[in-house]
Coordinates of C-alpha atoms (C1' of nucleotides) in Angstrom, one line a residue:
Chain A
X1 CA -116.4 -3.6 -92.3
X2 CA -119.6 -5.4 -91.3
X3 CA -122.4 -4.1 -93.4
X4 CA -125.7 -4.7 -91.7
X5 CA -127.5 -1.4 -91.4
X6 CA -125.3 1.6 -91.7
X7 CA -124.0 2.5 -88.2
X8 CA -124.1 6.1 -87.1
X9 CA -120.3 6.2 -87.2
X10 CA -120.2 5.3 -90.8
X11 CA -119.4 8.1 -93.3
X12 CA -122.0 9.2 -95.7
X13 CA -120.5 7.3 -98.6
X14 CA -120.7 4.0 -96.7
X15 CA -124.4 4.7 -96.0
X16 CA -125.1 5.3 -99.7
X17 CA -123.3 2.2 -100.6
X18 CA -125.2 0.1 -98.1
X19 CA -128.5 1.7 -99.1
X20 CA -128.0 0.7 -102.8
X21 CA -126.9 -2.8 -101.8
X22 CA -129.8 -3.4 -99.5
X23 CA -132.3 -2.0 -102.1
X24 CA -130.8 -4.2 -104.8
X25 CA -130.9 -7.4 -102.8
X26 CA -134.5 -6.7 -101.7
X27 CA -135.6 -6.1 -105.3
X28 CA -133.8 -9.1 -106.6
X29 CA -135.6 -11.3 -104.1
X30 CA -139.0 -9.6 -104.7
X31 CA -138.9 -9.5 -108.5
X32 CA -136.1 -11.8 -109.6
X33 CA -132.7 -10.9 -111.0
X34 CA -133.6 -10.3 -114.6
X35 CA -136.7 -8.2 -113.9
X36 CA -134.8 -5.9 -111.5
X37 CA -133.3 -3.1 -113.6
X38 CA -130.5 -0.9 -112.5
X39 CA -132.8 2.1 -113.1
X40 CA -135.4 0.6 -110.7
X41 CA -132.7 0.0 -108.1
X42 CA -131.6 3.5 -108.4
X43 CA -135.1 5.0 -108.3
X44 CA -136.1 2.9 -105.3
X45 CA -132.9 3.9 -103.4
X46 CA -133.5 7.5 -104.4
X47 CA -130.2 7.9 -106.2
X48 CA -129.1 8.1 -109.9
X49 CA -128.0 5.1 -112.0
X50 CA -124.5 6.5 -112.3
X51 CA -124.2 6.6 -108.5
X52 CA -124.9 2.9 -108.3
X53 CA -122.0 2.4 -110.7
X54 CA -119.8 4.5 -108.6
X55 CA -120.0 2.0 -105.8
X56 CA -120.5 -1.2 -107.8
X57 CA -118.7 -2.4 -110.9
X58 CA -121.8 -4.0 -112.4
X59 CA -125.2 -5.3 -111.7
X60 CA -123.7 -8.7 -111.1
X61 CA -121.3 -7.5 -108.5
X62 CA -124.2 -6.4 -106.4
X63 CA -124.5 -10.1 -105.5
X64 CA -121.2 -10.1 -103.5
X65 CA -123.1 -9.2 -100.4
X66 CA -125.5 -11.9 -101.0
X67 CA -122.7 -14.5 -101.1
X68 CA -121.3 -13.4 -97.8
X69 CA -124.7 -13.3 -96.2
X70 CA -125.6 -16.8 -97.5
X71 CA -122.4 -18.5 -96.3
X72 CA -122.7 -16.9 -92.9
X73 CA -126.2 -18.1 -92.4
X74 CA -125.2 -21.5 -93.7
X75 CA -122.4 -21.7 -91.2
X76 CA -124.6 -20.6 -88.3
X77 CA -127.5 -23.0 -89.1
X78 CA -125.2 -25.9 -89.7
X79 CA -123.4 -25.2 -86.4
X80 CA -126.6 -25.4 -84.5
X81 CA -127.9 -28.5 -86.1
X82 CA -124.7 -30.4 -85.8
X83 CA -125.0 -30.5 -82.0
X84 CA -125.4 -34.1 -80.9
X85 CA -124.9 -35.7 -84.3
X86 CA -121.9 -38.0 -84.5
X87 CA -122.3 -40.1 -87.5
X88 CA -120.4 -38.8 -90.5
X89 CA -123.2 -39.4 -93.0
X90 CA -125.7 -37.8 -90.7
X91 CA -123.5 -34.7 -90.2
X92 CA -122.9 -34.4 -93.9
X93 CA -126.6 -34.5 -94.6
X94 CA -127.2 -31.9 -92.0
X95 CA -124.6 -29.5 -93.5
X96 CA -125.9 -29.9 -97.1
X97 CA -129.5 -29.8 -96.1
X98 CA -128.8 -26.6 -94.1
X99 CA -127.6 -25.1 -97.3
X100 CA -130.8 -26.1 -99.2
X101 CA -132.9 -24.6 -96.4
X102 CA -130.9 -21.3 -96.3
X103 CA -131.0 -21.0 -100.0
X104 CA -134.8 -21.6 -100.2
X105 CA -135.9 -18.0 -100.4
X106 CA -133.5 -17.3 -103.2
X107 CA -134.3 -20.3 -105.5
X108 CA -136.0 -18.4 -108.3
X109 CA -133.5 -15.6 -108.1
X110 CA -130.5 -17.9 -108.0
X111 CA -131.7 -19.8 -111.1
X112 CA -131.7 -16.7 -113.1
X113 CA -128.5 -15.5 -111.7
X114 CA -126.7 -18.9 -112.1
X115 CA -125.7 -18.2 -115.7
X116 CA -123.9 -15.0 -114.7
X117 CA -122.1 -16.9 -111.9
X118 CA -121.0 -19.6 -114.4
X119 CA -118.9 -17.1 -116.4
X120 CA -115.3 -18.1 -115.7
X121 CA -114.2 -14.5 -115.8
X122 CA -116.9 -13.2 -113.5
X123 CA -115.9 -12.2 -110.0
X124 CA -119.0 -14.1 -109.0
X125 CA -117.9 -17.5 -110.2
X126 CA -117.7 -19.9 -107.3
X127 CA -114.1 -20.4 -108.2
X128 CA -113.1 -16.8 -108.4
X129 CA -110.6 -15.0 -106.1
X130 CA -113.4 -12.6 -105.1
X131 CA -115.6 -15.3 -103.8
X132 CA -112.8 -16.9 -101.9
X133 CA -113.9 -15.7 -98.4
X134 CA -117.4 -17.2 -98.8
X135 CA -115.9 -20.4 -100.2
X136 CA -113.4 -20.7 -97.4
X137 CA -116.1 -20.3 -94.8
X138 CA -118.2 -23.1 -96.3
X139 CA -115.2 -25.4 -96.6
X140 CA -114.6 -24.7 -92.9
X141 CA -118.1 -26.1 -92.3
X142 CA -117.2 -29.3 -93.9
X143 CA -114.0 -29.4 -91.8
X144 CA -116.2 -29.3 -88.8
X145 CA -118.5 -32.0 -90.2
X146 CA -115.5 -34.3 -90.6
X147 CA -113.8 -33.5 -87.3
X148 CA -116.9 -34.0 -85.2
X149 CA -117.4 -37.5 -86.5
X150 CA -115.6 -40.7 -85.6
X151 CA -114.5 -41.4 -89.2
X152 CA -112.1 -38.4 -89.4
X153 CA -109.1 -39.6 -87.3
X154 CA -109.1 -43.0 -89.0
X155 CA -108.5 -41.7 -92.5
X156 CA -105.4 -41.3 -94.4
X157 CA -104.0 -37.9 -93.4
X158 CA -103.8 -36.6 -97.0
X159 CA -107.3 -37.6 -97.7
X160 CA -108.5 -36.1 -94.4
X161 CA -106.9 -32.8 -95.4
X162 CA -108.4 -32.9 -98.8
X163 CA -111.9 -34.1 -97.9
X164 CA -113.4 -30.7 -96.9
X165 CA -112.5 -29.3 -100.3
X166 CA -113.9 -32.3 -102.0
X167 CA -117.1 -32.0 -100.0
X168 CA -117.4 -28.4 -101.1
X169 CA -117.2 -29.6 -104.7
X170 CA -119.9 -32.1 -103.9
X171 CA -122.0 -29.2 -102.5
X172 CA -121.4 -27.4 -105.8
X173 CA -122.9 -30.5 -107.5
X174 CA -125.9 -30.3 -105.3
X175 CA -126.2 -26.6 -106.1
X176 CA -126.2 -27.5 -109.8
X177 CA -128.9 -30.1 -109.2
X178 CA -130.9 -27.6 -107.1
X179 CA -130.8 -24.9 -109.8
X180 CA -132.3 -27.3 -112.3
X181 CA -134.9 -28.5 -109.7
X182 CA -138.4 -27.2 -110.3
X183 CA -140.3 -29.4 -107.8
X184 CA -142.3 -28.0 -105.0
X185 CA -140.0 -26.8 -102.2
X186 CA -137.1 -28.4 -104.2
X187 CA -138.2 -31.7 -102.7
X188 CA -136.3 -33.7 -105.3
X189 CA -133.0 -32.1 -104.3
X190 CA -133.8 -32.9 -100.7
X191 CA -134.4 -36.5 -101.5
X192 CA -131.2 -36.6 -103.5
X193 CA -129.3 -35.1 -100.6
X194 CA -130.8 -37.6 -98.1
X195 CA -129.8 -40.5 -100.3
X196 CA -126.4 -39.2 -101.2
X197 CA -125.1 -38.5 -97.7
X198 CA -124.9 -42.1 -96.5
X199 CA -123.4 -43.2 -99.7
X200 CA -120.7 -40.7 -99.5
X201 CA -120.0 -41.7 -95.9
X202 CA -119.8 -45.3 -97.0
X203 CA -117.4 -44.4 -99.8
X204 CA -115.2 -42.5 -97.4
X205 CA -115.1 -45.4 -95.0
X206 CA -114.3 -47.8 -97.8
X207 CA -111.3 -45.7 -98.7
X208 CA -109.4 -47.2 -95.7
X209 CA -109.4 -50.7 -97.0
X210 CA -106.3 -52.2 -98.5
X211 CA -108.0 -53.0 -101.8
X212 CA -109.0 -49.4 -102.7
X213 CA -106.4 -47.5 -100.8
X214 CA -103.8 -47.3 -103.6
X215 CA -106.4 -45.9 -106.0
X216 CA -107.6 -43.4 -103.4
X217 CA -104.0 -42.2 -102.8
X218 CA -103.5 -41.7 -106.5
X219 CA -106.8 -39.9 -106.9
X220 CA -106.0 -37.7 -103.9
X221 CA -102.7 -36.8 -105.5
X222 CA -104.4 -36.0 -108.8
X223 CA -106.9 -33.7 -107.0
X224 CA -104.1 -32.0 -105.1
X225 CA -102.2 -31.3 -108.3
X226 CA -105.1 -30.3 -110.6
X227 CA -108.2 -29.3 -108.7
X228 CA -107.5 -28.1 -105.3
X229 CA -105.3 -25.1 -106.3
X230 CA -108.3 -23.7 -108.1
X231 CA -110.5 -24.2 -105.1
X232 CA -108.0 -22.8 -102.6
X233 CA -107.0 -19.7 -104.3
X234 CA -109.1 -19.1 -107.3
X235 CA -108.8 -19.9 -111.0
X236 CA -106.1 -17.5 -111.8
X237 CA -103.5 -19.6 -110.1
Chain B
X1 CA -130.8 -10.3 -152.8
X2 CA -127.5 -12.1 -153.6
X3 CA -127.8 -15.8 -154.4
X4 CA -124.5 -17.7 -154.1
X5 CA -125.3 -21.3 -154.7
X6 CA -128.8 -22.6 -155.5
X7 CA -129.4 -26.2 -154.8
X8 CA -132.6 -27.0 -156.5
X9 CA -133.9 -28.8 -153.5
X10 CA -133.4 -25.8 -151.1
X11 CA -136.0 -23.1 -151.3
X12 CA -135.0 -19.5 -151.0
X13 CA -135.9 -19.3 -147.3
X14 CA -133.6 -22.2 -146.5
X15 CA -130.8 -20.4 -148.3
X16 CA -131.3 -17.3 -146.2
X17 CA -131.4 -19.3 -143.1
X18 CA -128.2 -21.1 -143.9
X19 CA -126.5 -17.9 -145.0
X20 CA -127.3 -16.2 -141.6
X21 CA -126.2 -19.2 -139.6
X22 CA -122.9 -19.7 -141.5
X23 CA -122.1 -16.0 -141.2
X24 CA -122.8 -16.0 -137.5
X25 CA -120.7 -19.0 -136.7
X26 CA -117.8 -17.6 -138.7
X27 CA -117.9 -14.2 -136.9
X28 CA -118.3 -15.9 -133.5
X29 CA -115.1 -17.8 -134.2
X30 CA -113.3 -14.8 -135.7
X31 CA -114.3 -12.2 -133.1
X32 CA -115.7 -14.1 -130.1
X33 CA -119.2 -14.4 -129.0
X34 CA -119.6 -11.2 -127.1
X35 CA -117.9 -9.0 -129.7
X36 CA -120.1 -10.3 -132.5
X37 CA -123.3 -8.2 -132.6
X38 CA -126.5 -9.2 -134.3
X39 CA -126.2 -6.0 -136.4
X40 CA -122.7 -7.1 -137.6
X41 CA -124.0 -10.6 -138.5
X42 CA -126.9 -9.1 -140.4
X43 CA -124.7 -6.6 -142.2
X44 CA -122.1 -9.2 -143.1
X45 CA -124.8 -11.5 -144.4
X46 CA -126.5 -8.7 -146.3
X47 CA -129.8 -8.9 -144.5
X48 CA -131.6 -6.9 -141.9
X49 CA -131.5 -7.6 -138.1
X50 CA -135.1 -8.4 -138.1
X51 CA -134.6 -11.0 -140.7
X52 CA -132.1 -12.9 -138.5
X53 CA -134.8 -12.9 -135.8
X54 CA -137.3 -14.3 -138.3
X55 CA -135.2 -17.5 -138.5
X56 CA -133.6 -17.6 -135.1
X57 CA -135.2 -17.0 -131.7
X58 CA -132.2 -15.3 -130.3
X59 CA -128.5 -14.7 -130.6
X60 CA -127.8 -17.7 -128.4
X61 CA -129.9 -20.1 -130.5
X62 CA -127.5 -19.4 -133.4
X63 CA -125.2 -21.8 -131.6
X64 CA -127.4 -24.8 -132.2
X65 CA -125.7 -25.6 -135.4
X66 CA -122.4 -25.4 -133.6
X67 CA -123.4 -28.1 -131.1
X68 CA -124.4 -30.5 -133.9
X69 CA -121.2 -29.8 -135.8
X70 CA -119.0 -30.3 -132.8
X71 CA -120.5 -33.6 -131.7
X72 CA -120.3 -34.9 -135.2
X73 CA -116.7 -34.1 -135.5
X74 CA -116.0 -35.5 -132.0
X75 CA -117.7 -38.8 -133.0
X76 CA -115.8 -39.0 -136.3
X77 CA -112.4 -38.3 -134.8
X78 CA -112.9 -40.6 -131.8
X79 CA -114.0 -43.4 -134.2
X80 CA -110.8 -43.1 -136.2
X81 CA -108.5 -43.0 -133.2
X82 CA -110.1 -45.8 -131.3
X83 CA -108.9 -48.3 -134.0
X84 CA -106.5 -50.8 -132.4
X85 CA -106.9 -49.5 -128.8
X86 CA -108.3 -52.2 -126.5
X87 CA -107.5 -51.0 -123.0
X88 CA -110.4 -49.2 -121.5
X89 CA -108.4 -46.4 -119.9
X90 CA -106.6 -45.8 -123.2
X91 CA -109.9 -45.7 -125.1
X92 CA -111.4 -43.3 -122.6
X93 CA -108.4 -41.0 -122.9
X94 CA -108.7 -41.1 -126.6
X95 CA -112.4 -40.1 -126.6
X96 CA -112.0 -37.3 -124.1
X97 CA -108.8 -36.0 -125.7
X98 CA -110.5 -36.0 -129.1
X99 CA -113.1 -33.7 -127.6
X100 CA -110.3 -31.3 -126.4
X101 CA -108.7 -31.4 -129.9
X102 CA -112.0 -30.8 -131.7
X103 CA -112.9 -28.0 -129.4
X104 CA -109.6 -26.3 -129.6
X105 CA -110.5 -23.7 -132.3
X106 CA -113.5 -22.6 -130.2
X107 CA -111.8 -22.2 -126.8
X108 CA -112.1 -18.5 -126.5
X109 CA -115.5 -18.4 -128.0
X110 CA -116.8 -21.2 -125.8
X111 CA -115.5 -19.6 -122.6
X112 CA -117.6 -16.5 -123.4
X113 CA -120.5 -18.5 -124.4
X114 CA -120.3 -20.8 -121.4
X115 CA -122.4 -18.6 -119.1
X116 CA -125.2 -18.6 -121.6
X117 CA -125.2 -22.3 -121.8
X118 CA -125.2 -22.6 -118.0
X119 CA -128.7 -21.0 -117.9
X120 CA -131.0 -23.9 -116.9
X121 CA -133.8 -22.5 -119.0
X122 CA -131.7 -21.9 -122.1
X123 CA -132.2 -24.4 -124.9
X124 CA -128.4 -24.4 -125.1
X125 CA -128.0 -25.9 -121.7
X126 CA -126.2 -29.2 -122.0
X127 CA -129.1 -30.8 -120.2
X128 CA -131.8 -29.3 -122.3
X129 CA -134.3 -31.1 -124.5
X130 CA -133.0 -29.1 -127.5
X131 CA -129.5 -30.3 -127.1
X132 CA -130.5 -33.9 -126.7
X133 CA -129.5 -35.1 -130.1
X134 CA -125.9 -33.8 -129.7
X135 CA -125.8 -35.3 -126.2
X136 CA -127.1 -38.6 -127.3
X137 CA -124.4 -38.8 -130.0
X138 CA -121.6 -38.2 -127.5
X139 CA -123.0 -40.7 -125.1
X140 CA -123.0 -43.2 -128.0
X141 CA -119.2 -42.5 -128.3
X142 CA -118.7 -43.6 -124.7
X143 CA -120.8 -46.7 -125.4
X144 CA -118.4 -47.6 -128.1
X145 CA -115.5 -46.8 -125.8
X146 CA -116.8 -49.3 -123.3
X147 CA -117.9 -52.0 -125.7
X148 CA -114.6 -52.1 -127.5
X149 CA -112.7 -52.8 -124.4
X150 CA -112.3 -56.0 -122.4
X151 CA -113.7 -54.5 -119.2
X152 CA -117.2 -54.0 -120.6
X153 CA -118.6 -57.5 -120.5
X154 CA -117.3 -58.2 -117.0
X155 CA -119.2 -55.5 -115.4
X156 CA -122.5 -55.5 -113.5
X157 CA -125.1 -55.2 -116.2
X158 CA -126.8 -52.2 -114.6
X159 CA -123.5 -50.4 -114.2
X160 CA -122.5 -51.2 -117.8
X161 CA -125.8 -49.7 -119.0
X162 CA -125.3 -46.6 -116.9
X163 CA -121.6 -46.0 -117.5
X164 CA -121.8 -44.2 -120.8
X165 CA -124.1 -41.6 -119.3
X166 CA -121.7 -41.3 -116.3
X167 CA -118.8 -40.9 -118.6
X168 CA -120.7 -38.1 -120.4
X169 CA -121.0 -36.4 -117.0
X170 CA -117.3 -36.9 -116.5
X171 CA -116.7 -35.2 -119.9
X172 CA -118.9 -32.3 -118.7
X173 CA -116.5 -32.0 -115.8
X174 CA -113.6 -31.9 -118.2
X175 CA -115.4 -29.3 -120.2
X176 CA -115.8 -27.2 -117.0
X177 CA -112.1 -27.6 -116.3
X178 CA -111.3 -26.7 -119.9
X179 CA -113.4 -23.5 -119.8
X180 CA -111.4 -22.3 -116.8
X181 CA -108.1 -23.3 -118.3
X182 CA -106.0 -20.5 -119.6
X183 CA -102.8 -22.3 -120.3
X184 CA -101.2 -22.5 -123.7
X185 CA -103.1 -24.9 -125.9
X186 CA -105.1 -25.9 -122.8
X187 CA -102.1 -28.1 -121.9
X188 CA -103.3 -28.3 -118.3
X189 CA -106.6 -29.8 -119.3
X190 CA -104.7 -32.3 -121.4
X191 CA -102.5 -33.4 -118.5
X192 CA -105.6 -33.7 -116.4
X193 CA -107.3 -35.9 -118.9
X194 CA -104.2 -38.1 -119.3
X195 CA -104.0 -38.6 -115.5
X196 CA -107.7 -39.1 -115.0
X197 CA -108.4 -41.7 -117.6
X198 CA -106.4 -44.6 -116.0
X199 CA -107.8 -43.7 -112.6
X200 CA -111.3 -43.9 -113.9
X201 CA -110.5 -47.2 -115.5
X202 CA -109.1 -48.6 -112.3
X203 CA -112.1 -47.4 -110.4
X204 CA -114.4 -49.2 -112.9
X205 CA -112.5 -52.4 -112.6
X206 CA -112.6 -52.1 -108.8
X207 CA -116.3 -52.0 -108.9
X208 CA -116.5 -55.7 -109.5
X209 CA -114.9 -56.7 -106.2
X210 CA -117.1 -58.0 -103.5
X211 CA -116.0 -55.3 -101.0
X212 CA -117.2 -52.3 -103.1
X213 CA -119.9 -53.9 -105.1
X214 CA -122.8 -53.2 -102.7
X215 CA -121.9 -49.6 -102.6
X216 CA -121.6 -49.4 -106.3
X217 CA -125.0 -51.0 -106.7
X218 CA -126.6 -48.5 -104.4
X219 CA -124.8 -45.6 -106.2
X220 CA -126.0 -46.9 -109.5
X221 CA -129.6 -47.1 -108.2
X222 CA -129.3 -43.5 -106.9
X223 CA -128.0 -42.3 -110.3
X224 CA -130.7 -44.1 -112.2
X225 CA -133.4 -42.5 -110.0
X226 CA -132.1 -39.0 -109.7
X227 CA -129.6 -38.1 -112.4
X228 CA -130.0 -40.2 -115.5
X229 CA -133.6 -39.0 -116.2
X230 CA -132.2 -35.5 -116.6
X231 CA -129.4 -36.7 -118.9
X232 CA -131.6 -39.0 -121.0
X233 CA -134.5 -36.7 -121.8
X234 CA -133.7 -33.2 -120.6
X235 CA -134.4 -31.4 -117.3
X236 CA -138.1 -31.0 -117.8
X237 CA -138.8 -34.6 -117.0
Chain C
dC1 C1' -155.4 -7.7 -165.1
dG2 C1' -156.9 -7.2 -160.2
dC3 C1' -157.3 -9.4 -155.9
dA4 C1' -156.3 -12.0 -151.9
dC5 C1' -153.2 -14.8 -149.3
dT6 C1' -149.0 -16.4 -147.3
dC7 C1' -144.2 -16.1 -146.7
dC8 C1' -140.2 -12.9 -146.2
dT9 C1' -137.9 -8.7 -145.2
dT10 C1' -137.3 -4.2 -143.3
dG11 C1' -135.5 -0.7 -140.0
dA12 C1' -137.1 2.3 -136.5
dA13 C1' -138.0 1.9 -131.8
dC14 C1' -137.8 -0.1 -127.0
dG15 C1' -135.6 -1.2 -122.7
dC16 C1' -131.6 -2.8 -120.9
dG17 C1' -126.6 -2.5 -118.7
dT18 C1' -123.1 0.6 -118.8
dT19 C1' -120.1 5.0 -119.5
dC20 C1' -118.6 9.6 -118.9
dA21 C1' -118.2 14.6 -118.9
dA22 C1' -119.7 17.7 -115.9
dA23 C1' -121.8 19.5 -111.9
dA24 C1' -122.5 19.4 -106.9
dA25 C1' -121.0 18.6 -102.3
dG26 C1' -117.4 18.1 -98.7
dC27 C1' -113.1 19.2 -97.0
dC28 C1' -108.8 21.3 -96.0
dT29 C1' -105.7 25.2 -95.7
dG30 C1' -104.5 30.2 -95.6
Chain D
dC1 C1' -114.7 33.6 -96.0
dA2 C1' -112.1 32.3 -100.3
dG3 C1' -109.9 29.1 -103.1
dG4 C1' -108.3 24.8 -104.6
dC5 C1' -108.8 19.8 -104.2
dT6 C1' -111.0 15.4 -103.7
dT7 C1' -115.1 12.7 -103.3
dT8 C1' -119.7 12.0 -104.6
dT9 C1' -123.7 12.5 -107.7
dT10 C1' -126.0 13.4 -111.9
dG11 C1' -128.5 12.1 -116.2
dA12 C1' -127.9 12.2 -121.0
dA13 C1' -125.9 9.1 -124.3
dC14 C1' -124.0 4.7 -126.3
dG15 C1' -124.3 0.1 -128.0
dC16 C1' -126.5 -3.9 -127.3
dG17 C1' -130.3 -7.8 -128.0
dT18 C1' -134.8 -7.9 -129.2
dT19 C1' -139.7 -6.5 -131.0
dC20 C1' -143.1 -5.1 -134.2
dA21 C1' -146.0 -2.6 -137.4
dA22 C1' -145.5 -2.0 -142.0
dG23 C1' -144.5 -3.2 -146.5
dG24 C1' -142.6 -6.2 -150.5
dA25 C1' -142.5 -10.6 -153.2
dG26 C1' -144.2 -14.5 -155.0
dT27 C1' -148.4 -17.4 -156.2
dG28 C1' -152.9 -19.0 -157.4
dC29 C1' -157.6 -17.7 -158.8
dG30 C1' -161.5 -15.1 -161.1

DNA sequence: CGCACTCCTTGAACGCGTTCAAAAAGCCTG
DNA sequence: CAGGCTTTTTGAACGCGTTCAAGGAGTGCG
């Protein structure tokens, strides 16, 4: 099921599918999402427009592969960089900054594409059932971030269980910031991430104190009831 | 060709413009955004498609009037309901719930339209320069919410100044939740709002304690540097 | 009255994403 | 090889948002 380059064993149809997908992603990156037409994709891939629609529901759903690729690379890069870092804030910064780095080549393309992804009914919404695998993989990254630090075991168990999902939401906030960021090399987003990480870490550590703990518990409960179901299994639930 | 009412102050062109706008908003509400075509708007208004484009840049920019109308009604309704409420959490719930009530007739339409509004370059983005007037009006609502409660004066002055903008961001979060909410009468969003308000109020009150104050100050500083400029004067700054 | 000038209005035409009936290519069985 | 069946491929056609050259319509001036 891995779709890198069509293996020799793959049937013809799978080859065509892959060819169309690769061509599309290449053109998206070269010309941007809007300027890449379905006709151009078909022509470049040497097939008909109708054929592209035989394999993919829509132009937007050609992005599915992009999601998977992106979360894979994010997980890999983060895994490498986390080696040796033990401070929670530091680890968090590494994970989020890794995303910014991985997403760099796609910034222009992603900004154009963002509005499509924001459609609640689109399979490409970050909350959709279809994007669940990619979402789960990124949440796992944050689980690693937490478990590899000293702060993890000291937390309230319910919060510790919830935190990876919350950090994924935090990443979505960063993504939103990044999409609107037009500075060179998205330097402003990077500065934002560098400043945010230690603050988040401090907030998490504060959550253990007797003064704030009751509030945190209630907030955790609220999240578990109202927000997490949407993150865990898509908006339809 | 047909002149309905002729206010002596309004020249012919203004009449046409208004006619197109009113027709568009009515059809959007009746049929939804996607199913309302520019051709249908023009036909229903008794003009040509090209004429609609003479007055409005695009189909999306026909929504501008909707934004203003919505924020006005939100401000009015909130103002009425705030009478007699003094608790900050209660006032916050009133303000946000008033939004949910005002937005009720447009839920289906807004969900379709949401993806257009999410485009960072669109004048209809909630962060855009063009939507600044509506945004400012809503932020003023939250300023009233804060000032009419007892918690306002006791806060750190920097936080107090920032809080209305932050509460507007919180409202944007609720809007996001609302857009994805498919329950009857968006009952789930309402429950979410009812549970959130007192928690936010508690968090604000906690911010005054010596234990958390340093963190809050740093977070406020971060917000002022990285986020508030975008809220105050649009993303271009 | 003719002329020029600006403001409005028109509808055909363009390029886009998407659909679909029909043709082509594989594939299996007798 | 023939015949039927499914899978794959085609490209014309549809409806959409949007553009634009062309033509009114009103107004002031000689």
